[in-house]
mmCIF file of C-alpha atoms in Angstrom:
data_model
loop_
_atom_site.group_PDB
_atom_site.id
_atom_site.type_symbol
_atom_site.label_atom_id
_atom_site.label_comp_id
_atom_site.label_asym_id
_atom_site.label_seq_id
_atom_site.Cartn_x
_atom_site.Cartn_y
_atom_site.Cartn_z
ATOM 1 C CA UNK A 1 0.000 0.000 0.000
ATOM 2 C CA UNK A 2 1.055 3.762 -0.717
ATOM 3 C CA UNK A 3 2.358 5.400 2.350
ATOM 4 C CA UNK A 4 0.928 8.726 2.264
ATOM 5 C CA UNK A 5 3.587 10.081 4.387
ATOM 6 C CA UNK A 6 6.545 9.593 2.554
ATOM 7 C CA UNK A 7 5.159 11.804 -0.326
ATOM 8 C CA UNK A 8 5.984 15.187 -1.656
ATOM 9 C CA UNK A 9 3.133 17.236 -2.628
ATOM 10 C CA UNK A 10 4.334 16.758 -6.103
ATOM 11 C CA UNK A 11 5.005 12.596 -5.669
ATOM 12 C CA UNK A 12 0.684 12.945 -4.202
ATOM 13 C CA UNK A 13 0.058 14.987 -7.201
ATOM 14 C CA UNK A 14 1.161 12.063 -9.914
ATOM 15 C CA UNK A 15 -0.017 9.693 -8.054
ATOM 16 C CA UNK A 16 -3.097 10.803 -8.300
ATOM 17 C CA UNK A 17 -3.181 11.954 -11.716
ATOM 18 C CA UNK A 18 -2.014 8.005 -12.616
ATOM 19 C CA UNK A 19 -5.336 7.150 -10.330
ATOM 20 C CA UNK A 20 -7.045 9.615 -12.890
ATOM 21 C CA UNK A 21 -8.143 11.939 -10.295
ATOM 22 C CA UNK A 22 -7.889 15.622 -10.097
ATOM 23 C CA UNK A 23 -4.241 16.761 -9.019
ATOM 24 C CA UNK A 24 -5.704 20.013 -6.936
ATOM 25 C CA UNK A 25 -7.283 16.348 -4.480
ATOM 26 C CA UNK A 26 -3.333 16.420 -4.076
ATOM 27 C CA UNK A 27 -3.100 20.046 -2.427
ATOM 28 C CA UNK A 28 -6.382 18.609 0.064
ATOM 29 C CA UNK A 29 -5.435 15.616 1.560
ATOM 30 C CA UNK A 30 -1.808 17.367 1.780
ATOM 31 C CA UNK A 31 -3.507 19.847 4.460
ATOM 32 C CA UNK A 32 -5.786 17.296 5.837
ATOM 33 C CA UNK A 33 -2.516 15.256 6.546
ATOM 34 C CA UNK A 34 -0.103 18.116 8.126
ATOM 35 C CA UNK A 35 -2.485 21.002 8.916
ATOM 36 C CA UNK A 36 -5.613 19.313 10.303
ATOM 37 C CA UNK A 37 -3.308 16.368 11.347
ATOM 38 C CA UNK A 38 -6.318 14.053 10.851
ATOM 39 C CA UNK A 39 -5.843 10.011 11.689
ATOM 40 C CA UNK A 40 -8.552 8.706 9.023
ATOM 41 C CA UNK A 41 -9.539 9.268 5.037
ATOM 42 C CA UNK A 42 -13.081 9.410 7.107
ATOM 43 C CA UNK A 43 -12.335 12.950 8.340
ATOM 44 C CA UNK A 44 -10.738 14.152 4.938
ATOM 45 C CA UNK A 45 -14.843 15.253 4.388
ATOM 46 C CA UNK A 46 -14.081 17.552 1.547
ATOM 47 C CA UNK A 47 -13.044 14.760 -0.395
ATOM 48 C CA UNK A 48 -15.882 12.088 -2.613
ATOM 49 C CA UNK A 49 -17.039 9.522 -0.660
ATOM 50 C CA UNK A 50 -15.963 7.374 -3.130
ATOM 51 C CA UNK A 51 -12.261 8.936 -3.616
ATOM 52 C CA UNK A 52 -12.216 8.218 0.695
ATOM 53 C CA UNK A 53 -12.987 4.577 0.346
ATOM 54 C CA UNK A 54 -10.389 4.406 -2.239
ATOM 55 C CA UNK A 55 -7.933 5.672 -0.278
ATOM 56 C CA UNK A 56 -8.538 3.401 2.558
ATOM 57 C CA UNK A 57 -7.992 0.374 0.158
ATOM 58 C CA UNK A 58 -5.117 1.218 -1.427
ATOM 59 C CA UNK A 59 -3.065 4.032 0.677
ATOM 60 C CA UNK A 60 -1.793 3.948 4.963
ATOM 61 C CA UNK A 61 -1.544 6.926 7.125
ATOM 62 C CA UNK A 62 0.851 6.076 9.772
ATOM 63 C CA UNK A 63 2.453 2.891 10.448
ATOM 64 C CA UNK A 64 4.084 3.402 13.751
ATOM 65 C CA UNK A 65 2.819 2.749 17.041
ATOM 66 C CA UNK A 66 3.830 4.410 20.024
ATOM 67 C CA UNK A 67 5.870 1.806 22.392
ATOM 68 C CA UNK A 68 6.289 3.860 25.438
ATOM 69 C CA UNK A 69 6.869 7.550 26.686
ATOM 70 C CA UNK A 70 8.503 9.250 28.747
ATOM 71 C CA UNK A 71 8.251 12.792 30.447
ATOM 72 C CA UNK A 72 11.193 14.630 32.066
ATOM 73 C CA UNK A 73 10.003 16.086 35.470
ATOM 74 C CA UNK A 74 12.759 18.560 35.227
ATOM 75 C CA UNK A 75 11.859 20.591 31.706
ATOM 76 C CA UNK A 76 9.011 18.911 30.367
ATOM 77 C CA UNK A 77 11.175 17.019 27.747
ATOM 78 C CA UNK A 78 9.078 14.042 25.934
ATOM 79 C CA UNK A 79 10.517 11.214 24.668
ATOM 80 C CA UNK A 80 9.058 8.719 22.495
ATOM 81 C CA UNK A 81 10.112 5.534 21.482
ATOM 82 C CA UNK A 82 7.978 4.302 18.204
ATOM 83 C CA UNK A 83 7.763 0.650 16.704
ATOM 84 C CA UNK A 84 7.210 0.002 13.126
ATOM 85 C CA UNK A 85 5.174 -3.579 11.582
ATOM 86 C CA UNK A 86 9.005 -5.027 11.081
ATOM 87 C CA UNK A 87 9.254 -4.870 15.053
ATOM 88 C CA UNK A 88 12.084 -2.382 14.534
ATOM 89 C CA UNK A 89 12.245 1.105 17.257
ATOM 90 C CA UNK A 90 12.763 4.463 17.231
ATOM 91 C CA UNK A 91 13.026 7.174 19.280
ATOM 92 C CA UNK A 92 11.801 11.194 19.151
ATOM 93 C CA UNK A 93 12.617 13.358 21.224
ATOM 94 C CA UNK A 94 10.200 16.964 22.040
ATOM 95 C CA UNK A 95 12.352 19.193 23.552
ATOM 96 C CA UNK A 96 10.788 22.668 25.298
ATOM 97 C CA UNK A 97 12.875 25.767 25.034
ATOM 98 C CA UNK A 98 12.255 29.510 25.545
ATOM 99 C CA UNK A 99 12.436 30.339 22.042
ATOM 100 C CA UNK A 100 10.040 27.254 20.919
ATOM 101 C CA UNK A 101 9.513 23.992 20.835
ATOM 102 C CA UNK A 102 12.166 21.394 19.090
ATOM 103 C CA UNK A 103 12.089 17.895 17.738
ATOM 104 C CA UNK A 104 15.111 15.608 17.558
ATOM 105 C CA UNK A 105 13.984 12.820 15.179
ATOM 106 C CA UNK A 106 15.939 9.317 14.044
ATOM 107 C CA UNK A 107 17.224 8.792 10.259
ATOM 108 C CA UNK A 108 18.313 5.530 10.463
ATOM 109 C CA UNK A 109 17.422 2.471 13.286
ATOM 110 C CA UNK A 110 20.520 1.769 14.962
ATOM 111 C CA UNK A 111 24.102 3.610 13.514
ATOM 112 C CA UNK A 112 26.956 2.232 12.193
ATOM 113 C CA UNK A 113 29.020 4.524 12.866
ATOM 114 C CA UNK A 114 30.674 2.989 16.176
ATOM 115 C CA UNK A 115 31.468 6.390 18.132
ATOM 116 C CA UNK A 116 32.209 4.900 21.537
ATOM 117 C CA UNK A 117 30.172 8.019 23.427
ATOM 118 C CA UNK A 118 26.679 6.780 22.076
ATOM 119 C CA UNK A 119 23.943 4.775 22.840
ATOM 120 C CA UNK A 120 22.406 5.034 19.037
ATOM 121 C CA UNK A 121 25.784 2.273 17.974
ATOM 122 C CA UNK A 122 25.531 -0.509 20.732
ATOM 123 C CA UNK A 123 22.953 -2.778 18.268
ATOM 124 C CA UNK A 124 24.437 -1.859 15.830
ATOM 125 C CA UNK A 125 22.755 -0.667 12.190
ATOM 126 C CA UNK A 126 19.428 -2.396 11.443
ATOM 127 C CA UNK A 127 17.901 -0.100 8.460
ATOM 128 C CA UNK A 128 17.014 3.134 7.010
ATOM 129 C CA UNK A 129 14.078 4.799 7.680
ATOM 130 C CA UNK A 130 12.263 6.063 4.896
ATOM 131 C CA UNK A 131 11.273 10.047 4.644
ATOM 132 C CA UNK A 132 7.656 8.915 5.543
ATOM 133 C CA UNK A 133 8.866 7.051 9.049
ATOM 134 C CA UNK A 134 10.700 10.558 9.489
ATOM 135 C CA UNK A 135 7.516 12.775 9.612
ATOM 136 C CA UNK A 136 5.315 9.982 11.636
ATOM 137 C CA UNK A 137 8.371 10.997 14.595
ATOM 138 C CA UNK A 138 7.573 14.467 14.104
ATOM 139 C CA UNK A 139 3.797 13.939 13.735
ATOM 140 C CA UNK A 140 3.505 12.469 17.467
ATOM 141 C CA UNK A 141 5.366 15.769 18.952
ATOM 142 C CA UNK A 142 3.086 17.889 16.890
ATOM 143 C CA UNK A 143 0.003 16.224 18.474
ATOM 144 C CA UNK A 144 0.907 16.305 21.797
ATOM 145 C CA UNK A 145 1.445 20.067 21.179
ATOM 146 C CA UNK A 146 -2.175 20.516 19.890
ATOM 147 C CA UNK A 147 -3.234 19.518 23.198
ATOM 148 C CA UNK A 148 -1.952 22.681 23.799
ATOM 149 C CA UNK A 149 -2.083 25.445 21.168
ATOM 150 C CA UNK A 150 1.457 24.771 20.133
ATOM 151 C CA UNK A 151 3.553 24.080 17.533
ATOM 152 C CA UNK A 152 6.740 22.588 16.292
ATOM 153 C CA UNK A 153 9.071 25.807 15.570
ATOM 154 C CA UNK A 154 12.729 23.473 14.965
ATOM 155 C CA UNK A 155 13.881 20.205 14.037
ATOM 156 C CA UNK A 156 17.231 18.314 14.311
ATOM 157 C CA UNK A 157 18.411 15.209 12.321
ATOM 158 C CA UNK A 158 20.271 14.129 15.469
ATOM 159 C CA UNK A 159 18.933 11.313 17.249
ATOM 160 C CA UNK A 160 19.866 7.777 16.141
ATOM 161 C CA UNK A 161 21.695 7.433 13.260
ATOM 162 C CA UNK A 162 23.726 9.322 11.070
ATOM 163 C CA UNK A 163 21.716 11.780 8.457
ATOM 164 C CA UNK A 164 23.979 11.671 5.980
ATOM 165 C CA UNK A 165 23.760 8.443 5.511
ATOM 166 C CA UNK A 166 20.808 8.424 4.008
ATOM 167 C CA UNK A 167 20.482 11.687 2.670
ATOM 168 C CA UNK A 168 18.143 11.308 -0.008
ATOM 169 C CA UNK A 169 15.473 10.196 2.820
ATOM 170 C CA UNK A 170 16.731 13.056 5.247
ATOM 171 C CA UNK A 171 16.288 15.610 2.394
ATOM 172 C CA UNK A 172 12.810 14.396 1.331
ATOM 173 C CA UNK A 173 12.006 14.881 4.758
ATOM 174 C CA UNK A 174 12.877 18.306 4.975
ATOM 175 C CA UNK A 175 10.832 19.346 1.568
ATOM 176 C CA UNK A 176 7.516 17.387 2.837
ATOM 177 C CA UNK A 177 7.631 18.891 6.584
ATOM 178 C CA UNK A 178 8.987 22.274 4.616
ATOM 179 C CA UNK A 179 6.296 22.602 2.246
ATOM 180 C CA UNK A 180 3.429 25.599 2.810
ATOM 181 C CA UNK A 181 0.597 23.503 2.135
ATOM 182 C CA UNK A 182 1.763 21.034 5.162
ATOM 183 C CA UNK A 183 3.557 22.082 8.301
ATOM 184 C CA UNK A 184 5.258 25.078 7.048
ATOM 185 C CA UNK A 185 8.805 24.773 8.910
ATOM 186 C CA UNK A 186 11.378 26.918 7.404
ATOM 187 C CA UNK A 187 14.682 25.515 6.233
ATOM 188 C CA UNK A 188 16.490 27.831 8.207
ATOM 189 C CA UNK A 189 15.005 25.861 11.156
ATOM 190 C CA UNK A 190 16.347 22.687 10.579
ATOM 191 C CA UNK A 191 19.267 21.064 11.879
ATOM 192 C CA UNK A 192 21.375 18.301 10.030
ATOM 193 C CA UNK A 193 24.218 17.152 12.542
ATOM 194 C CA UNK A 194 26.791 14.564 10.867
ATOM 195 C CA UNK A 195 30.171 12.890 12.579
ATOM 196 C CA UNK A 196 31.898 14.261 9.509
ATOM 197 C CA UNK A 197 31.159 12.307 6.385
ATOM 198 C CA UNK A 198 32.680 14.630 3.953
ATOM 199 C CA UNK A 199 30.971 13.910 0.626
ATOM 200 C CA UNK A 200 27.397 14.327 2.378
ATOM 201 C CA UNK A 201 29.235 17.953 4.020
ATOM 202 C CA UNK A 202 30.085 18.730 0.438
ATOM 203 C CA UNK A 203 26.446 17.764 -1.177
ATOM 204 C CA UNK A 204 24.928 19.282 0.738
ATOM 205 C CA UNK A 205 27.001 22.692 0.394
ATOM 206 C CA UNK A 206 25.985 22.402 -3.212
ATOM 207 C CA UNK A 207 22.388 22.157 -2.516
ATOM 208 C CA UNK A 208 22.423 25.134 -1.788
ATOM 209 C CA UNK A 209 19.562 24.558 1.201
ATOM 210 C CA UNK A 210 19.675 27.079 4.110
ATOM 211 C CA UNK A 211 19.300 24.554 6.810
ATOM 212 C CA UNK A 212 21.589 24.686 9.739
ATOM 213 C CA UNK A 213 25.058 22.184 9.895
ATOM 214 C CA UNK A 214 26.386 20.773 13.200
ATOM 215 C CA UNK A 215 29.349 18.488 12.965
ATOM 216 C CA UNK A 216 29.813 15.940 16.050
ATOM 217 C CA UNK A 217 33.788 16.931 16.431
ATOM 218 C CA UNK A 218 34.658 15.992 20.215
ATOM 219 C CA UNK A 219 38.486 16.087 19.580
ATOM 220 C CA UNK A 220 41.148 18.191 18.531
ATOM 221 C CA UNK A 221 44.019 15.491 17.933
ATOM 222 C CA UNK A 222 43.617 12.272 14.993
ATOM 223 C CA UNK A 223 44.512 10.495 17.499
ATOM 224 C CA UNK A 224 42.114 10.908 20.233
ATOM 225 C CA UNK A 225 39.157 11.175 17.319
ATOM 226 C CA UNK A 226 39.496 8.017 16.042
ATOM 227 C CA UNK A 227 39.870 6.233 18.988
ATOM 228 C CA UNK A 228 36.421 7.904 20.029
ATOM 229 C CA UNK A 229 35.142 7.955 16.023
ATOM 230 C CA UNK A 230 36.117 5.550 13.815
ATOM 231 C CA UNK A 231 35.130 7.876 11.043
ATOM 232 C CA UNK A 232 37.883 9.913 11.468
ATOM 233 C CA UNK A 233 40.192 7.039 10.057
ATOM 234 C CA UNK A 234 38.087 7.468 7.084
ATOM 235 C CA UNK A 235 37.902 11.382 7.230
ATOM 236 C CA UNK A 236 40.606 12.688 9.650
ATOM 237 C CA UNK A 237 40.314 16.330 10.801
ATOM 238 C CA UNK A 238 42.211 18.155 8.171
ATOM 239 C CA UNK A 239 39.839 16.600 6.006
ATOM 240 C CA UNK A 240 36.930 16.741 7.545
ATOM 241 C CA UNK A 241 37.646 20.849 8.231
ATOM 242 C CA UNK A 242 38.271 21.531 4.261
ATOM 243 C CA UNK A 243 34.708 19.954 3.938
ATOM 244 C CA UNK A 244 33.602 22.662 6.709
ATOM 245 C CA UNK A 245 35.571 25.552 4.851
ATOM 246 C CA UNK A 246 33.653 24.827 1.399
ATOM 247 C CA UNK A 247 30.192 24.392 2.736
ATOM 248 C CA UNK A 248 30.922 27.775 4.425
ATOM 249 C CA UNK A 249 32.441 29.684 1.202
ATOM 250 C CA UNK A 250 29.035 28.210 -0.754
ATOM 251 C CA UNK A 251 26.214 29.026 1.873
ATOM 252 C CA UNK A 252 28.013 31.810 4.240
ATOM 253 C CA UNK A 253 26.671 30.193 6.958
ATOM 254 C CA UNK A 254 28.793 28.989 10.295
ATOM 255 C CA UNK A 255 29.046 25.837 11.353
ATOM 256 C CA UNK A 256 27.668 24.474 14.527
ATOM 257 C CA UNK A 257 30.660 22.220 16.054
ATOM 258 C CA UNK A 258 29.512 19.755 18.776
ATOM 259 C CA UNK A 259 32.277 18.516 21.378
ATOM 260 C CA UNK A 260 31.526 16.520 24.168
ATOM 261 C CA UNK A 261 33.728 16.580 27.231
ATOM 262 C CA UNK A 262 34.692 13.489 28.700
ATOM 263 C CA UNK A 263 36.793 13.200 31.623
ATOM 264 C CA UNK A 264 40.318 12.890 31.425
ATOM 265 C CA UNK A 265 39.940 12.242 27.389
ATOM 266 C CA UNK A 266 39.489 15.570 26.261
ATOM 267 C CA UNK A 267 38.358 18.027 28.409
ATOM 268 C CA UNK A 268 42.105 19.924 29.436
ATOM 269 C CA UNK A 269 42.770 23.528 28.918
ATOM 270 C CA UNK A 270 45.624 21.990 26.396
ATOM 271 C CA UNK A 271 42.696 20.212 24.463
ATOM 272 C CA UNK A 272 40.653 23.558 24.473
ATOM 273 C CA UNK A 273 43.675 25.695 22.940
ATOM 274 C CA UNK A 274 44.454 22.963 20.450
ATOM 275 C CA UNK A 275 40.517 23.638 19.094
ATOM 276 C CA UNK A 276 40.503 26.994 19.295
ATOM 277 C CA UNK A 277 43.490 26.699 16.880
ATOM 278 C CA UNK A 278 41.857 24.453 14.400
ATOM 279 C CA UNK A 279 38.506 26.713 14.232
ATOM 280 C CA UNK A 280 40.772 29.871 13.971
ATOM 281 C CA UNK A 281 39.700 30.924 10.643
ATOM 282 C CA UNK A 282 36.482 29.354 10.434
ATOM 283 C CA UNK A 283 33.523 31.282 11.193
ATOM 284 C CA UNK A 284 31.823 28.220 13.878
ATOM 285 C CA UNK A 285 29.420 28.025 16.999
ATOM 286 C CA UNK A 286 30.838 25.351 19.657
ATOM 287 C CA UNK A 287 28.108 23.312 21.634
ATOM 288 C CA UNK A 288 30.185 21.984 24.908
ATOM 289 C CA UNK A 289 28.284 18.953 25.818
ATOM 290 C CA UNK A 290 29.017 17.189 29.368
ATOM 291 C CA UNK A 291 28.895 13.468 28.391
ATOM 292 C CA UNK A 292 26.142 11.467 28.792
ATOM 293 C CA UNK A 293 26.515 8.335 31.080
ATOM 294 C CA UNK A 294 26.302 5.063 29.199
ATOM 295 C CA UNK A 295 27.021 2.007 31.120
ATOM 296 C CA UNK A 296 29.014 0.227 28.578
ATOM 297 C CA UNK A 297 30.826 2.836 28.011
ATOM 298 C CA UNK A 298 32.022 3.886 31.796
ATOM 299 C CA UNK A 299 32.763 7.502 30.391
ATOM 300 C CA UNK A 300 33.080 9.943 33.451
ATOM 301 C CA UNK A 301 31.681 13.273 33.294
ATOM 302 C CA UNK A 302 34.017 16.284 33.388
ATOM 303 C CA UNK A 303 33.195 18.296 36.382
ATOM 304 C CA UNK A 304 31.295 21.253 36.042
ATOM 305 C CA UNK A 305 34.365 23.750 37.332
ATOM 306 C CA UNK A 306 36.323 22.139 34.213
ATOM 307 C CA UNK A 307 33.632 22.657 32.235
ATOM 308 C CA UNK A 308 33.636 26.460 33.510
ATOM 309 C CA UNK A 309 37.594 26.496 33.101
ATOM 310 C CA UNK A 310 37.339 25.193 28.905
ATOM 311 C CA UNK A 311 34.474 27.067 27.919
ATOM 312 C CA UNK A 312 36.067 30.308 29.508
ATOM 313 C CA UNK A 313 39.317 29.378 27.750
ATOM 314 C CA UNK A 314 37.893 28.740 24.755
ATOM 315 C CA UNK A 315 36.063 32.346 25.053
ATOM 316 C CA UNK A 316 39.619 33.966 25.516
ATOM 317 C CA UNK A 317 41.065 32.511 22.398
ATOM 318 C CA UNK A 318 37.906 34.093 20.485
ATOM 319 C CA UNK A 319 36.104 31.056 19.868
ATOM 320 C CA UNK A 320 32.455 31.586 19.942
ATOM 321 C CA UNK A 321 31.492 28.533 22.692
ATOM 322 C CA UNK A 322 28.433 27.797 24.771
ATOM 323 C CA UNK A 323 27.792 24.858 27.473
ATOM 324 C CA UNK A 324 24.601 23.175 25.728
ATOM 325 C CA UNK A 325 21.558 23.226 28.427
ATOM 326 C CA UNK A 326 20.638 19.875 29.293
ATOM 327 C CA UNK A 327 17.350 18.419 28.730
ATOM 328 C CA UNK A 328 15.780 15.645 29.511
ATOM 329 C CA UNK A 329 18.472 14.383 32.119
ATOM 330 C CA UNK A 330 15.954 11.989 34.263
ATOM 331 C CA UNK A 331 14.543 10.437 31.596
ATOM 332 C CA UNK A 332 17.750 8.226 29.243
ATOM 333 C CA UNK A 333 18.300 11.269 27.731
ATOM 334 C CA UNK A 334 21.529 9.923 25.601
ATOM 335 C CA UNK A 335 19.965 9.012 21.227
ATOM 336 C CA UNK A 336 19.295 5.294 21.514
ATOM 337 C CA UNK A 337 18.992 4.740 25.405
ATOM 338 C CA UNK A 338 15.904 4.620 25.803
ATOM 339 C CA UNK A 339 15.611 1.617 22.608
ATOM 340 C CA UNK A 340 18.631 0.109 23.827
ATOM 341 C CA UNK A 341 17.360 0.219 27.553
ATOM 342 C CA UNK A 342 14.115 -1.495 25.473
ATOM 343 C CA UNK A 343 16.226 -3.940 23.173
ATOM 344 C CA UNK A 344 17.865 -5.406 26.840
ATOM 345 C CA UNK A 345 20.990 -4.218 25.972
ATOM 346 C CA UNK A 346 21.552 -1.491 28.553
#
């Protein structure tokens, strides 16, 4: 059957046509889908009767179910964890900030990418998800803001898995959930984050799309990247920052650099001088993020003077640097924990 979801306005549009229905049906059921949010064809009542019984025979609205939920008693943070007919699970994350609401969503189920910090790699990679499975995450945080009045203002491509590898599905994603006749969320408020795979860096630079980059750096040395990513064997620093110069030079837009401080790994003031001299002539953003227990991983957490102690010598070597504000802290806040914790292998 058709998934509804996973289509363009333009993919509904032919479908249609090939149906040999009107292609302005398209442009409906578009805004019954993402602006009415409906869960039936039943409530699409501008549509035939007859067009409505069609579409319940050969198309599916969504296909995931929600698992389980949780709610952070700290910030309100919501996370859900979603299962799909193939028993496969995902997690969303609703995040509630001053300056709107935000929605971390999964691209793939499980990563591949093996960095030793994250919960998203311990089961390693199990599939894709499709552009479709995508909007279904951001669907359920959409809902549960209807309850109140609200709406979705952001969205990041940073829970599990890694966005640029499948890119075709990310970017689909971002024209359905972009599109005016649907849920209307600018470009410019979207978030791709990537641990550095350099041809998806340099695609996407020539897309020319004004969404937001963050790159998952975490290091300052080859050495101590790879043995925390093994991407960087594939795409060492030098690399990896040539990819960051040309996607600024063909979008003028900084880069968003995320670094997580571990203790005793990478969190001296020697560690913070050495990236402040990498980022020197790059025009960047750097999200300090205090590690996120894992149990496998036995990672400790850089105390908070440290933390104080980098960021402010970051600051003096004019790097423009921020501590990112936890959310979500009480409830397995770290991308994958909560499937893991669900999978029996936390």
């Amino acid at each position: 059957m058709t998934h509804l979801y996973n289509m363009t306005l333009a993919e509904m549009e032919q479908w249609l046509a090939d149906m040999g229905e009107p292609k302005y049906r398209a442009k409906q059921i578009f805004q019954w889908l993402y602006q009415h949010r409906v869960t039936s064809f039943d409530e699409m009542t501008n549509l035939p009767k007859a067009l409505r019984e069609r579409l319940s025979a050969e198309a599916k609205l969504g296909t995931a179910r929600e698992i389980t939920r949780q709610v952070s008693r700290v910030d309100g943070t919501v996370k859900f964890l979603l299962g799909w007919t193939d028993d496969v699970t995902v997690e969303t994350v609703l995040m509630r900030h001053d300056y709107g609401n935000s929605v971390c969503v999964s691209t793939q189920v499980g990563c591949k990418m093996g960095c030793t910090f994250c919960a998203s790699t311990l089961g390693g990679m199990i599939r894709q998800m499709t552009a479709g499975e995508m909007v279904e995450q951001l669907l359920y945080s959409q809902r549960l803001l209807d309850e109140s009045g609200e709406r979705v203002s952001s969205i990041v491509l940073m829970g599990s898995g890694e966005p640029m590898d499948n890119y075709d599905a990310a970017m689909k994603f971002i024209d359905i959930v972009n599109d005016p006749n649907g849920l209307n969320i600018g470009q410019r408020h979207i978030t791709i984050s990537t641990v550095g795979l350099v041809p998806g860096i340099r695609r996407l630079a020539d897309d020319g799309r004004p969404i937001t980059l963050a790159v998952s750096l975490h290091a300052a040395t080859d050495e101590q990247r790879s043995a925390m990513m093994p991407v960087n064997k594939a795409y060492p620093i030098a690399k990896l920052l040539e990819a960051c110069h040309y996607y600024h030079e063909k979008t003028g837009k900084r880069i968003s650099f995320e670094y997580a401080l571990i203790g005793g790994k990478n969190d001296s003031l020697e560690d913070a001088r050495r990236l402040a001299e990498l980022l020197r002539d790059l025009p960047s953003h750097v999200n300090l993020i205090p590690v996120n227990y894992v149990p496998e991983r036995n990672y400790q957490r850089t105390p908070k003077e440290e933390i104080q102690a980098f960021l402010t010598e970051l600051r003096n070597l004019g790097v423009n640097a921020t501590v990112r504000r936890e959310m979500g802290h009480d409830i397995s806040a770290a991308c994958g924990q909560l499937r893991a914790e669900h999978a029996g292998t936390v």
